[in-house]
Every structure is written in structure tokens, then in C-alpha cells.
Coordinates of C-alpha atoms and ligand atoms in Angstrom, one line a residue:
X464 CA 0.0 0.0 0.0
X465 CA 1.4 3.5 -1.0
X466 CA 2.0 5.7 2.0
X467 CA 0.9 8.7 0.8
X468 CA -2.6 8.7 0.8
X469 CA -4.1 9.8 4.0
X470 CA -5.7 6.1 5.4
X471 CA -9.2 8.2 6.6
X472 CA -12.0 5.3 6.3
X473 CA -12.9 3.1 9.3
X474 CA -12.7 0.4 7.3
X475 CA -9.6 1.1 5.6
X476 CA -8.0 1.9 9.1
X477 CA -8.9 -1.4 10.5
X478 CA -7.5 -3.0 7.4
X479 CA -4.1 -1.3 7.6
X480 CA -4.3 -2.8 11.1
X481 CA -4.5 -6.8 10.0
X482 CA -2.0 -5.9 7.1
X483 CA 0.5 -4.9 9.4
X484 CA 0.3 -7.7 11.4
X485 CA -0.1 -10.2 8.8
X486 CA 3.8 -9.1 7.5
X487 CA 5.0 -10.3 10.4
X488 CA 2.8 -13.4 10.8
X489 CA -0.2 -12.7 12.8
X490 CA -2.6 -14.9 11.0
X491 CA -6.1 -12.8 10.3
X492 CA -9.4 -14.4 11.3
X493 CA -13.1 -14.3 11.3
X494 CA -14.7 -11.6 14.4
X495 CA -17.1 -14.1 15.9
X496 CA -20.6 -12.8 16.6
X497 CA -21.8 -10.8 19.4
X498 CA -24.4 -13.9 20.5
X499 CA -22.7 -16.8 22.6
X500 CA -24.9 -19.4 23.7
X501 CA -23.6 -18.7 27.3
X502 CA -24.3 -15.0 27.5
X503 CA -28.2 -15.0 28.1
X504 CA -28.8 -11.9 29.3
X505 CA -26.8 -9.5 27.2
X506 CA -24.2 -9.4 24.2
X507 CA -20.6 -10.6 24.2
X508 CA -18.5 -7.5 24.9
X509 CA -14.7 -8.3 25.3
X510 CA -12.8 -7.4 22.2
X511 CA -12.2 -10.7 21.2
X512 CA -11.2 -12.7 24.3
X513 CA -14.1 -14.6 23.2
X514 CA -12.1 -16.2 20.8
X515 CA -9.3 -17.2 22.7
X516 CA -11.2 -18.1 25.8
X517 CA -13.4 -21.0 24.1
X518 CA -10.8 -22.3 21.5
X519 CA -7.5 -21.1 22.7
X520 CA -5.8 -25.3 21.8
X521 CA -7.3 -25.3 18.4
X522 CA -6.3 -21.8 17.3
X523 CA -3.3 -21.6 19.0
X524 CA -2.7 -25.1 16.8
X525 CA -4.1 -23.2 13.6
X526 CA -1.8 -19.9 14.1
X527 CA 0.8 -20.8 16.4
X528 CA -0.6 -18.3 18.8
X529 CA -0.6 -15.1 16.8
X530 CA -3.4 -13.9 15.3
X531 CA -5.3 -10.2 14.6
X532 CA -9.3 -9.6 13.5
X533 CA -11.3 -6.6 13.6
X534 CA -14.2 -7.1 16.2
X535 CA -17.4 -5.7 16.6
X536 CA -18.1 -4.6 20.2
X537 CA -21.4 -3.6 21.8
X538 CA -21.3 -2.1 25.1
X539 CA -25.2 -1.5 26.1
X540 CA -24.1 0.0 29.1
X541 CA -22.2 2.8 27.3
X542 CA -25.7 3.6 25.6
X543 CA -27.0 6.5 28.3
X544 CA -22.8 8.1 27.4
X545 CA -24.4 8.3 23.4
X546 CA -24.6 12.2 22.4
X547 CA -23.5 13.2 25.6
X548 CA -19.9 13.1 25.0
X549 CA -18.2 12.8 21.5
X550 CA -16.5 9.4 21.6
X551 CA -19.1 7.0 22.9
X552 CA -20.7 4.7 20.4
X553 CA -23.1 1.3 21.6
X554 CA -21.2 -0.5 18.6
X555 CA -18.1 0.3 17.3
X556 CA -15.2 -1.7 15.9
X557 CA -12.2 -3.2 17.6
X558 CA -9.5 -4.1 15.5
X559 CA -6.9 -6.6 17.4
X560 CA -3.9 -8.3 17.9
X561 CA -3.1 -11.2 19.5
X562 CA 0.0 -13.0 20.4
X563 CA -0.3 -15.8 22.9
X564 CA 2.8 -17.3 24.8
X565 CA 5.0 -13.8 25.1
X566 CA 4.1 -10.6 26.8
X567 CA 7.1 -9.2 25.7
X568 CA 6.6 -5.5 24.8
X569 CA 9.2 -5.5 22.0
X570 CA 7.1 -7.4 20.4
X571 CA 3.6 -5.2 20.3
X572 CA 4.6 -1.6 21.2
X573 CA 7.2 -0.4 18.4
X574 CA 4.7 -2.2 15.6
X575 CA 1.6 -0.4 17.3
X576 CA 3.8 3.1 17.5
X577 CA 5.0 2.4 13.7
X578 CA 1.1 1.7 12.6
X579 CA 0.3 5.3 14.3
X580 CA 2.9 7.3 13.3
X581 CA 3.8 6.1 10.1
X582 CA 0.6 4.1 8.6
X583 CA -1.7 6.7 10.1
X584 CA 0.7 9.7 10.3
X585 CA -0.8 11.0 13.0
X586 CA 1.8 13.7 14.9
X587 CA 3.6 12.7 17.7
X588 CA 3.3 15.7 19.0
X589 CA -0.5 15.1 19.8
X590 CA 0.4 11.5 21.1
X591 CA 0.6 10.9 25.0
X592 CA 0.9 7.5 26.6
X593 CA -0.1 5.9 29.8
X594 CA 1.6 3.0 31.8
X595 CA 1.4 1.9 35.3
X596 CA 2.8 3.2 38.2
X597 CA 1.0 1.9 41.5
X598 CA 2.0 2.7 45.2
X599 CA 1.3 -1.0 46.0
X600 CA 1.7 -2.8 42.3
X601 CA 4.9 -0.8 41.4
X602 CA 6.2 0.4 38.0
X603 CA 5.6 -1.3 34.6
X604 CA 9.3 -0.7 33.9
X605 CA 9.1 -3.3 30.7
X606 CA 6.7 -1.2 29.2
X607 CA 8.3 2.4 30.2
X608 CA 11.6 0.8 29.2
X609 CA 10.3 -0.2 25.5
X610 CA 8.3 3.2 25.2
X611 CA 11.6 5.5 25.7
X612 CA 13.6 2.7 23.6
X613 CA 10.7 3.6 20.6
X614 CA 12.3 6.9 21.4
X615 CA 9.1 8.7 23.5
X616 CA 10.0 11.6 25.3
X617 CA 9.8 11.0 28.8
X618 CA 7.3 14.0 29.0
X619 CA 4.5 12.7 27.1
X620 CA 4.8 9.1 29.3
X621 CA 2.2 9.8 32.0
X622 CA 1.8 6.7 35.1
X623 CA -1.2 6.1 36.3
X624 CA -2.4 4.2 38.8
X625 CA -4.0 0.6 39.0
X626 CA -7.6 1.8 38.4
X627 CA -6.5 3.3 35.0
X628 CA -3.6 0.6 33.9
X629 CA -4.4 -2.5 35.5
X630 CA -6.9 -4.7 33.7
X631 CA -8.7 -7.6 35.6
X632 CA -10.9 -9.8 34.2
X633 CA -14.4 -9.1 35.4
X634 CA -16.0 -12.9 37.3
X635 CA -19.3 -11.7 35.4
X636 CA -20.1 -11.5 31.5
X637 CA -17.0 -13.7 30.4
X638 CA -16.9 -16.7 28.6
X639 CA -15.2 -20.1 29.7
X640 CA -13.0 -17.9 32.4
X641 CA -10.6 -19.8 33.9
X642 CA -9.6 -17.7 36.5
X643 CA -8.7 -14.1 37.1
X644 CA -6.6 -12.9 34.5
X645 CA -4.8 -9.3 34.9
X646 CA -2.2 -7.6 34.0
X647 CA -0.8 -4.3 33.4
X648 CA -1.7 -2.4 30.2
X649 CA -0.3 0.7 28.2
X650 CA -3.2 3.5 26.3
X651 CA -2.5 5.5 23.9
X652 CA -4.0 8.9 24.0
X653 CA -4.1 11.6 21.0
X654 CA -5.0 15.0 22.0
X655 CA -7.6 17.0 20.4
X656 CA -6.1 20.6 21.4
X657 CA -9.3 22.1 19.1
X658 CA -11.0 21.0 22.3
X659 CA -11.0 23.6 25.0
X660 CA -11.0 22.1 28.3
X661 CA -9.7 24.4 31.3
X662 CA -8.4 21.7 33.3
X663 CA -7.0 19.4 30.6
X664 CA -5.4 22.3 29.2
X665 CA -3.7 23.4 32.4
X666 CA -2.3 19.4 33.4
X667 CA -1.9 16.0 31.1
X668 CA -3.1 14.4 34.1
X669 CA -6.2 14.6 33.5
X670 CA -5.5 12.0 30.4
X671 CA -8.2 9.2 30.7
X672 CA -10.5 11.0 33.9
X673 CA -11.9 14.0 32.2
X674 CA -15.4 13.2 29.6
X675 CA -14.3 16.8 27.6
X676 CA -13.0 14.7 24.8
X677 CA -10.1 17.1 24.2
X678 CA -7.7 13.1 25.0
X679 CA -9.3 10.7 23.1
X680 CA -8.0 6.8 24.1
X681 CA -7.1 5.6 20.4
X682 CA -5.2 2.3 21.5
X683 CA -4.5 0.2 24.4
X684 CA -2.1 -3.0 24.9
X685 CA -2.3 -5.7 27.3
X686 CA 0.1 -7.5 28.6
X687 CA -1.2 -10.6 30.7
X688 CA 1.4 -12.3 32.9
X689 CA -0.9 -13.1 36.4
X690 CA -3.5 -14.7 38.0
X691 CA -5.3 -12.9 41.4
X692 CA -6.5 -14.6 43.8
X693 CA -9.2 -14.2 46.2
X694 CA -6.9 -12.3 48.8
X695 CA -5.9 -10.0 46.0
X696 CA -2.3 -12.1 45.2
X697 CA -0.7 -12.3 42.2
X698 CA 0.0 -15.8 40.8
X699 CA 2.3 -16.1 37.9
X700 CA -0.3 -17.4 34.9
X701 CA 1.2 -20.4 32.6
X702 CA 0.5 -19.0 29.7
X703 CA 1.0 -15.2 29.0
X704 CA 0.0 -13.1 26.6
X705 CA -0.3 -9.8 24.7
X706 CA -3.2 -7.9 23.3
X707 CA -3.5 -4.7 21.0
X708 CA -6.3 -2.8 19.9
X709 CA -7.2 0.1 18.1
X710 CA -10.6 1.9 18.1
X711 CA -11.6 2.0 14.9
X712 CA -14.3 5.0 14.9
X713 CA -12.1 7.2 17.1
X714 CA -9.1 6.9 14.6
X715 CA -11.5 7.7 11.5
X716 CA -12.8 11.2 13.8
X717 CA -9.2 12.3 14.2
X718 CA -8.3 11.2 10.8
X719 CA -11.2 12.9 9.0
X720 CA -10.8 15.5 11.4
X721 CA -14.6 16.1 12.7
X722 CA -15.7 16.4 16.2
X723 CA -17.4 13.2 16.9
X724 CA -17.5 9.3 16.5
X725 CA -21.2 10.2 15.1
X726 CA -19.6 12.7 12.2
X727 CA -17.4 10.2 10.1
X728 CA -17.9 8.9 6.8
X729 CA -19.3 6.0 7.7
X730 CA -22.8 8.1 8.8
X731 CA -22.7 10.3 6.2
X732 CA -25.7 9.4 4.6
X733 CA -27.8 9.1 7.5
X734 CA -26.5 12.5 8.6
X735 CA -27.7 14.3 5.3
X736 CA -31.6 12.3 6.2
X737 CA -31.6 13.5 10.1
X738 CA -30.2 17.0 8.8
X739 CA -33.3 17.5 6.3
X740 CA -35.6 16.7 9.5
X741 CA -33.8 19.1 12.3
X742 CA -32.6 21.5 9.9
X743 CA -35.7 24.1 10.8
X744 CA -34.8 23.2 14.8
X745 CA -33.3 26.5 16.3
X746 CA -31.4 24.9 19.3
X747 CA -28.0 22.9 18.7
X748 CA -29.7 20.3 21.1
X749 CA -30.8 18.3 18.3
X750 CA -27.1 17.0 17.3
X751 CA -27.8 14.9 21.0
X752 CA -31.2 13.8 19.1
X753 CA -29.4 13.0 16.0
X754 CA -26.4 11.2 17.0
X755 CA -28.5 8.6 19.6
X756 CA -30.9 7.9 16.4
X757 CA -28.1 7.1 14.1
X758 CA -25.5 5.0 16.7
X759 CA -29.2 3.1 18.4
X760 CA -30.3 2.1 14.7
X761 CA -26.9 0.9 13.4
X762 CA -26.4 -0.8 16.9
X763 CA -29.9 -2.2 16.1
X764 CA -29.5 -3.5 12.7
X765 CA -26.1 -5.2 13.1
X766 CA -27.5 -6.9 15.9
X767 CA -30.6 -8.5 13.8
X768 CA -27.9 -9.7 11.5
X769 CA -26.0 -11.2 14.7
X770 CA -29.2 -13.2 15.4
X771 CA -30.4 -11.4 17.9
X772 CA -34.2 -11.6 19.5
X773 CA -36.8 -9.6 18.8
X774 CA -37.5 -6.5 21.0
X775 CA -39.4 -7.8 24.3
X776 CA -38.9 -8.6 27.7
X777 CA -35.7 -9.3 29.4
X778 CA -31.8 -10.5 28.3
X779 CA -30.7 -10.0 24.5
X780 CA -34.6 -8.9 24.3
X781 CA -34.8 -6.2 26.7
X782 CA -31.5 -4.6 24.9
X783 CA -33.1 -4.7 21.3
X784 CA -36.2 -2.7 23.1
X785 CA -34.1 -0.1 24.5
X786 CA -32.2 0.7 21.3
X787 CA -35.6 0.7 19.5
X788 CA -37.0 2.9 22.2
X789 CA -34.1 5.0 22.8
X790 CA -34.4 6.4 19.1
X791 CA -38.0 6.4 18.8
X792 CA -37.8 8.5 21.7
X793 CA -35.8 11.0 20.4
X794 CA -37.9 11.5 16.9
X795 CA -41.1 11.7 19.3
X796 CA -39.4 14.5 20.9
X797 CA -38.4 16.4 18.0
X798 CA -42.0 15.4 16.7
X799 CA -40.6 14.0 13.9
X800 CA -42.8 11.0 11.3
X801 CA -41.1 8.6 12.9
X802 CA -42.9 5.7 10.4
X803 CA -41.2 8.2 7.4
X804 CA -38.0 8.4 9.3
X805 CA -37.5 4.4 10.0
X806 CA -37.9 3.7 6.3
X807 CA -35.7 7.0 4.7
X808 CA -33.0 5.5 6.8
X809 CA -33.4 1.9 6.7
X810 CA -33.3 2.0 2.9
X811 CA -30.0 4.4 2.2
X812 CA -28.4 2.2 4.7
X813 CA -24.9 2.5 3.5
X814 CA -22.6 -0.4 4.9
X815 CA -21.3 -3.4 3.0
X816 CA -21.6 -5.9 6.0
X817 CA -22.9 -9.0 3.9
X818 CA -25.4 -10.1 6.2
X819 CA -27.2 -6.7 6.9
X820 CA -30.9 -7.0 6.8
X821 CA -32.4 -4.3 6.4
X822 CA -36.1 -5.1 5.5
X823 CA -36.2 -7.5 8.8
X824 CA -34.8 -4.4 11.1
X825 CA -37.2 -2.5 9.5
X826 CA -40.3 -4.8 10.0
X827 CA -39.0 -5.2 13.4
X828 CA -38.7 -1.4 14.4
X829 CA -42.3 -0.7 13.1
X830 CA -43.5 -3.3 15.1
X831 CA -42.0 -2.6 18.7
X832 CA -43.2 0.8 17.2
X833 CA -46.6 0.2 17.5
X834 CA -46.3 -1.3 20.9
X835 CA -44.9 1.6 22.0
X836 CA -47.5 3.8 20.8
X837 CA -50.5 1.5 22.9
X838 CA -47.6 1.6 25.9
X839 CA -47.4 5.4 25.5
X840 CA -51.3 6.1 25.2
X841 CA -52.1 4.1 28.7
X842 CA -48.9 6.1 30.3
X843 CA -50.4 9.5 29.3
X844 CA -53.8 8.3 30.4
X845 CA -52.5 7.7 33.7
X846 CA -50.2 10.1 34.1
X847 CA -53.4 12.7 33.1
X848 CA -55.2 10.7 36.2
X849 CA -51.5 10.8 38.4
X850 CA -51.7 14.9 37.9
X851 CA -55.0 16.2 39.0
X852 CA -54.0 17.2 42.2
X853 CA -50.1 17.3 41.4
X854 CA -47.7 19.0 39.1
X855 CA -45.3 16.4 37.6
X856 CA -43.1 15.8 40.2
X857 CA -39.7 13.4 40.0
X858 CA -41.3 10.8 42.0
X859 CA -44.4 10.6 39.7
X860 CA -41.5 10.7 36.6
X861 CA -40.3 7.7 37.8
X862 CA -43.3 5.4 38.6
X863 CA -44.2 6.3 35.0
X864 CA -41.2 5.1 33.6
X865 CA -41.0 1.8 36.0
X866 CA -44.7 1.0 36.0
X867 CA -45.7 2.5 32.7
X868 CA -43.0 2.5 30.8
X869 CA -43.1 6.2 29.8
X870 CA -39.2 7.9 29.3
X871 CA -38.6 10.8 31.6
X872 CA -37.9 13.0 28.1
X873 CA -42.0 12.0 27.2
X874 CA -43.5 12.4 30.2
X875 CA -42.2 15.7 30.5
X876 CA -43.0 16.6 26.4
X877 CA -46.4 15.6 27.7
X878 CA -46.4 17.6 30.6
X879 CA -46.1 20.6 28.6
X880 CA -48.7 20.3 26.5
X881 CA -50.5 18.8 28.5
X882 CA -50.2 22.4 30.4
X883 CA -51.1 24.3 27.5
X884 CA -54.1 22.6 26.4
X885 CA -56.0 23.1 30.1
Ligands
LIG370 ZN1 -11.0 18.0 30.0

């Protein structure tokens, strides 16, 4: 691949990724679906441990331990985060590296520095790096060693402690765990100095605790070397091993050089749709409006294509509902023809994911649609009932969300005109 053209696309970024990796024999695989028979009540969400955990003999056997994909990740408890901050997507794209049996840093960070710098060109001047330094776990010094051997200026190599660079496997929402694996890990940050942020400004300390955006985490490595035991002890693990990734999204906003994970390429039709709709809208408040719509509805459709349920009750179910929900929301706010909307954007859906399915996400939105709207008619009726002798209070809010499934954002919409009608 030439190296002059700017690499901008999120596909094309996570490409470059696997390319890199497959010269110096990583062998590239299939991401594996976000549905695992053992994850009943939500989506798979590592970025790819999945693989490993449930057929670590046979691919170590098939690739001799080293191996990179690009993995779809859905995080449904990032979705409230959606439009409130620039960098938060439900589903986004994980490209990753692999190397099982060394957790030697030579052998991730200067290929990982080479892709950014030189595959990416992205300037090193914006580029600040985290490692840990823990009163009680100590110094990383492999990994601060091999960052000033790249030639990293001490300056831009910020320690943090355990809570930032310390990664533990969670006991919950794993697959065939084994144990408790950990290990210290290293993030890459590039700073967005367009974004003004008083305190990030004033101290790079603030890398990786402040939501302004202005440090955006655009890589992180993990090098797994222990067990922990119950009493918090570290027990050298038989196998080690290393993992890179790269987010995907986040690289193509820097790259393309817009201000959110909601503005690249990749949305551009469905931006130009939800533009037509909230052009005549006088308050910027309708980019929050427009960026859940676009990032539930993608999250939405590539999870059809995954298999998942149908929007209902509980598990894999409940999550298709609240993504469904969460966008029809916002268009009811905005008091936009949601039926009109849901097919405009359904049909210039412009990804080349084979298995897409448009018409069924479509047939499935109008559907959970309509029980929405005989869910939302019995809400106002009792909320009309609940404020006779009340002004909408938070309490009453909330029992008509838990008991009658009304979002906070309606009830109040309803309250108002509710208030100008009497
Ligand atoms: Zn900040």
C-alpha cells in the first residue's frame, strides 16, 4: 500500500491494522458474533477474548498463537454516554492483535507506534501515553523501558495508577474464564487541542478522567502475565499473553478530522436524512437527538444480522427494546414522522456488512413501534389521572417510567402540552 494517501475510512484503518500484522505473521481471522450461547442476558462484549477463551488449543494449533481480526463490540451500558460526550458509540469496531505465549513489549509496542505514526501519520506531538505506576503494584518498567527505547519523550509518558492501567478480568459476563486474568496495560492517547477544556489544558493528568474529549484513548495493549487470587495475590499465569487494539471510529474522527464518533464517513448518509428533519430546529440540542438515532439504529440493525431476539422482555430482548425505544424517543421529541423516518434511513443504509438485513430491522422497528404507541397512550392516560391534584413531580417521573414504561424525556413533552391545552 502506498503511504501517501491519508488512510481516513474506518474500514480502511482497521484493514491497515490486519496488514501490518499479517507481515510479520499474525494470521487474520473471522470476528465471531456478538451472540454466545452462554451470554443469556446481554451481548458478548470483550474485544475478542471470546475467541481465545473458548478455543484457545485449536487456534493456538491453527496460528501458532498469533493472530489479529477486527471485532465488533457492543457495550449497552455505554448507551445512556451516546450524544452526551463525542467518543461513545453502543457499537463500534475493535480491530486486534493477539500474540499468545510472550508478553514481551518488543514485540507489540514499536509495531503499534509504527502503525500510528507512520501508517496513520498521525503527529507525535499530539500522542501521550499511559503506563502503570501503582504505590502498591509498582512500576511497569518493561513497558516504560520499551516506550523510551521507541524513542518517546519522557514528558509525554504519563503513570497512572492501578484503576486506569491495570486490567482484571471481570468474574461476570466472560466466557469459559478460567480464572482471574490481569495484567498491566499501556493507552494510547491523541490529544484534540481544538478541544478547550480548562483543566485538561492546564495538566496532562487529566488523560483518561476527564469526559471533555479534548484526549481521546485511540489504542490500548495488554500484557497478561498473572492470576489474582481471592486475597488480591498475584499468581504467575502459565501461559502469558499480549493484546493490542485500536478503536476504529475514534481513529477515523481524528483522521477525517470532525468532532465526533457520530460525524465520520461511515454516517454520512444518514447524517444528510436526520439534517433535512432538524434543519428548521433552532437549538443545537438536536445533534444529542441525532447522533442517539443514528448509533441506536446501526447498533440495532447489526445486531438482527447477529441473530439477535426480537424487541421484548428481558436478556438480549430487553436490549433490542431499549435501542428501539431510545431512538424512537428521540424523533417523538423532536416530533418527527417517525414511520417516514425508520424507512428513509433503513433503505440508504450504506454499509457493506454481507449479512445486513435491512427489510427485517425495519419490520421489526415498526413493530416494537406500534407497541410503544399503545404503551405510550395508557402512560399519558394515567399520568393525566396521576396529575389532578399534582404538578409532575420526580417521584411521579419515575413510577411512570418503571410501572408504565413512559421515558422521563416523554412524560415531561407531555407535561407541557398537556399544560397548555388546560
Ligand atoms: Zn477535559
Amino acid at each position: 500500500m502506498p503511504n501517501t494517501a491519508k488512510i481516513t475510512d474506518c474500514r480502511a484503518i482497521s484493514h491497515a491494522f490486519l496488514a501490518l500484522h499479517q507481515k510479520d505473521g499474525f494470521e487474520i481471522l473471522e470476528p465471531s458474533s456478538l451472540l454466545h450461547p452462554s451470554v443469556h442476558t446481554a451481548f458478548v462484549m470483550s474485544a475478542g477474548l471470546v475467541q481465545i477463551e473458548n478455543e484457545l488449543a485449536q487456534i493456538i494449533e491453527q496460528t501458532g498463537g498469533k493472530f489479529a481480526f477486527t471485532q465488533p463490540c457492543f457495550r449497552y451500558f455505554d448507551m445512556d454516554l451516546v450524544g452526551k460526550d463525542s467518543i461513545h458509540s453502543s457499537l463500534f469496531h475493535m480491530p486486534a492483535a493477539f500474540y499468545i505465549g510472550s508478553s514481551q513489549r518488543a514485540n507489540i509496542l514499536p509495531r503499534l507506534w509504527h502503525f500510528l505514526t507512520k501508517t496513520l501519520q498521525l503527529r507525535i506531538d499530539k500522542l501521550w501515553i499511559t503506563y502503570l505506576d501503582d504505590p502498591i503494584l509498582g512500576v511497569d518498567q518493561q513497558t516504560l523501558d520499551c516506550w523510551k527505547n521507541i524513542g518517546i519523550d519522557t514528558d509525554r509518558l504519563i503513570g497512572l495508577e492501578r484503576q486506569h492501567n491495570f486490567w482484571q478480568q471481570r468474574e461476570l459476563g466472560q466466557i469459559a474464564s478460567d480464572g482471574k486474568k490481569c495484567g498491566p496495560h499501556s493507552e494510547v492517547f491523541y490529544e484534540r487541542t481544538e478541544v478547550n477544556c480548562v483543566q485538561c489544558e492546564a495538566s496532562s493528568a487529566f488523560i483518561g478522567s476527564c469526559a471533555c474529549g479534548r484526549f481521546v484513548e485511540i489504542s490500548n495493549s495488554l500484557f497478561i502475565e498473572n492470576y489474582i487470587d481471592e486475597q488480591g495475590q498475584l499468581i504467575r499465569a502459565d501461559t502469558v499473553f499480549s493484546e493490542c487494539v485500536i478503536g476504529a471510529e475514534r481513529l477515523a474522527m481524528i483522521q477525517q478530522n470532525v468532532a465526533t464518533v457520530h460525524g465520520i464517513a461511515k454516517y454520512s448518509h444518514w447524517r444528510a436524512i436526520l439534517q433535512n428533519y432538524f434543519s428548521h430546529q433552532n437549538s443545537p440540542q438536536y445533534y444529542h437527538a441525532m447522533h442517539i438515532i443514528m448509533d441506536h439504529l446501526n447498533a440495532f440493525m447489526h445486531l438482527v444480522a447477529d441473530g439477535a431476539p426480537k424487541p421484548g422482555r428481558g436478556g438480549q430482548a430487553r436490549i433490542m427494546r431499549k435501542l428501539a425505544r431510545g431512538a424512537i424517543t428521540q424523533a417523538l421529541l423532536w416530533d418527527i414522522d417517525i414511520n417516514k423516518l425508520l424507512s428513509l434511513l433503513l433503505s440508504k443504509y450504506n454499509h457493506t456488512h454481507a449479512e445486513y438485513k435491512p427489510e427485517q430491522s425495519l419490520q421489526r422497528l415498526y413493530d416494537e413501534l406500534s407497541r410503544f404507541e399503545c404503551t405510550l397512550k395508557r402512560a399519558k392516560k394515567q399520568m393525566q389521572k396521576m396529575l389532578q391534584h399534582s404538578v409532575l413531580t420526580e417521584e411521579i417521573k419515575q413510577e411512570l417510567q418503571q410501572k408504565w414504561g413512559l421515558p422521563p424525556l416523554l412524560s415531561e413533552k407531555f407535561y407541557a402540552t398537556l399544560s397548555t391545552e388546560t
